[in-house]
Amino acid sequence: MTVAEDLAETPETAEEEPIKQRKNGLYPGVSDELAENMKSGWADTELRDLEPIPQAAETAARRAALSARFPGERLVIPAGNLKTRSNDTEYAFRASVEYAYLTGNQTEDGVLVLEPKGDGHEATIYLLPRSDRENGEFWLDGQGELWVGRRHSLTEAEQLYGIPASDVRELPGKLREATGPVRVVRGHDAGIEAALTDKVTAERDEELRVFLSEARLVKDSFEIGELQKAVDSTVRGFEDVVKVLDKARATSERYIEGTFFLRARVEGNDVGYGTIAAAGPHACTLHWVRNDGPVRSGDLLLLDAGVETHTYYTADVTRTLPINGRFSEIQRKIYGAVYDAQEAGIAAVKPGAKYRDFHDAAQRVLAERLVEWGLVEGPVERVLELGLQRRWTLHGTGHMLGMDVHDCAAARTETYVDGVLEPGMCLTVEPGLYFQADDLTVPEEYRGIGVRIEDDILVTEDGNRNLSAGLPRRSDEVEAWMAALNG
């Protein structure tokens, strides 16, 4: 029997594909002698006496709330699989938010299953175990330990996450044989969904996804701490950018993007979303992520960026900065209007207020300025009723923030946009004015100027707290801050 046949017939890997060699690899095969040699002579590296992850108590409470919502039903929450970037290279893996929220685990192919038991559920986390030393997977497979690094053993996983762990390769068979009502979070693991294809419905699965989205509307103390950590790193990233604007002027917006990315990778997991480093008229493109344009003295830089922590919580902060350190008269005028709108929006964030209040407050200020400047015909009530200000304001004034930059997106409209603010909610307040370079309805001096100011606001018991207050906002404070950073 060849080594390949032996790998294919190993009972414990019955759910796996045989280990494949690269088509144009330099080694055509593995001799029996080498295969035998690789099985032995390895030290015991099992990690013992591991401490639970910091959020273990919080993830347990979240699972308990989920269990109470769907009694008597099997609940399946996958992490997802690696996605191919090109040929045999993959994108960096990021577990599904639902799975990470409920477990704290971030490894590919994981699945959380809540099995009905008594009045509640019994949770099991299904994971790939350590790479197999017997069948050669640890050194022959592209996802083996010697290629991509060590996985935790199932025993280690149980200690870390406080959940019984089992081999995920056994799960599809178990799910195919499962009876009773089942729900699955869709869109992350096609294999798991295929195993449940005749047991689930889209409507019931959507109810599960909506519940898990709404559960994240109010953050617990661990989440608030992580959001503050993300914001603090983001503040340092903005400082990094200001210090290298001279180098960006000599190159492009990419230098700004790369500078911020360095901070995100050093202090966090990644950026929480594609950095918007928009100089000059690019600031009028809301999601400008090409970042390949020039950085010119005299223009504004709109930097919208956020560090994502190792636990997936992201900041989302925007500052609009004069590249040469000083606002021109027209830039200061437009910036001041956006600042005043943001001040009004932030003041409207408080427990018991309608979610829409901060948006309405900010939009009113912007509409007033547009009428005052003669860019749109008043009165202001008419402008707001018809939405005429949107030609230059374009977007909503904020969104929920958390493990997704646009967090809780699947929540019902009545609990989100039409809901009421509660302590523990975290949202952005980010009004903007954007005068496109080809907009002939405004004076030429306005054209090509885009301004947005965005902060991350936590709803507290008695009002709100600006998590990103470490970055100046008022135009004179921005100028003084930039001057101080540049000596």
mmCIF file of N, CA and C in Angstrom, residues 42-48 130 133 145 150-151 153 156:
data_model
loop_
_atom_site.group_PDB
_atom_site.id
_atom_site.type_symbol
_atom_site.label_atom_id
_atom_site.label_comp_id
_atom_site.label_asym_id
_atom_site.label_seq_id
_atom_site.Cartn_x
_atom_site.Cartn_y
_atom_site.Cartn_z
ATOM 1 N N TRP A 42 9.366 13.221 18.321
ATOM 2 C CA TRP A 42 8.823 14.549 18.594
ATOM 3 C C TRP A 42 8.498 14.699 20.073
ATOM 4 N N ALA A 43 8.839 15.836 20.653
ATOM 5 C CA ALA A 43 8.577 16.083 22.069
ATOM 6 C C ALA A 43 7.084 16.304 22.314
ATOM 7 N N ASP A 44 6.671 16.052 23.542
ATOM 8 C CA ASP A 44 5.295 16.307 23.959
ATOM 9 C C ASP A 44 5.121 17.819 24.127
ATOM 10 N N THR A 45 4.257 18.428 23.327
ATOM 11 C CA THR A 45 4.059 19.882 23.391
ATOM 12 C C THR A 45 2.669 20.256 23.896
ATOM 13 N N GLU A 46 1.963 19.301 24.484
ATOM 14 C CA GLU A 46 0.641 19.606 25.018
ATOM 15 C C GLU A 46 0.749 20.711 26.077
ATOM 16 N N LEU A 47 -0.131 21.702 25.960
ATOM 17 C CA LEU A 47 -0.154 22.812 26.915
ATOM 18 C C LEU A 47 -1.107 22.464 28.058
ATOM 19 N N ARG A 48 -0.603 22.537 29.264
ATOM 20 C CA ARG A 48 -1.415 22.142 30.422
ATOM 21 C C ARG A 48 -1.644 23.336 31.346
ATOM 22 N N ARG A 130 -5.310 18.721 16.914
ATOM 23 C CA ARG A 130 -3.920 18.878 16.500
ATOM 24 C C ARG A 130 -3.640 18.095 15.228
ATOM 25 N N ARG A 133 0.143 13.171 13.633
ATOM 26 C CA ARG A 133 1.537 12.760 13.391
ATOM 27 C C ARG A 133 1.604 11.387 12.736
ATOM 28 N N GLU A 145 0.560 21.473 10.612
ATOM 29 C CA GLU A 145 1.225 22.250 11.657
ATOM 30 C C GLU A 145 2.551 22.852 11.208
ATOM 31 N N ARG A 150 0.786 25.587 14.795
ATOM 32 C CA ARG A 150 0.149 24.615 15.674
ATOM 33 C C ARG A 150 -1.294 25.002 15.999
ATOM 34 N N ARG A 151 -2.196 24.030 15.937
ATOM 35 C CA ARG A 151 -3.555 24.209 16.444
ATOM 36 C C ARG A 151 -3.604 23.754 17.897
ATOM 37 N N SER A 153 -4.986 21.521 20.860
ATOM 38 C CA SER A 153 -5.637 20.223 20.996
ATOM 39 C C SER A 153 -7.056 20.442 21.518
ATOM 40 N N GLU A 156 -6.936 21.267 25.183
ATOM 41 C CA GLU A 156 -6.547 22.663 25.400
ATOM 42 C C GLU A 156 -7.720 23.602 25.122
#
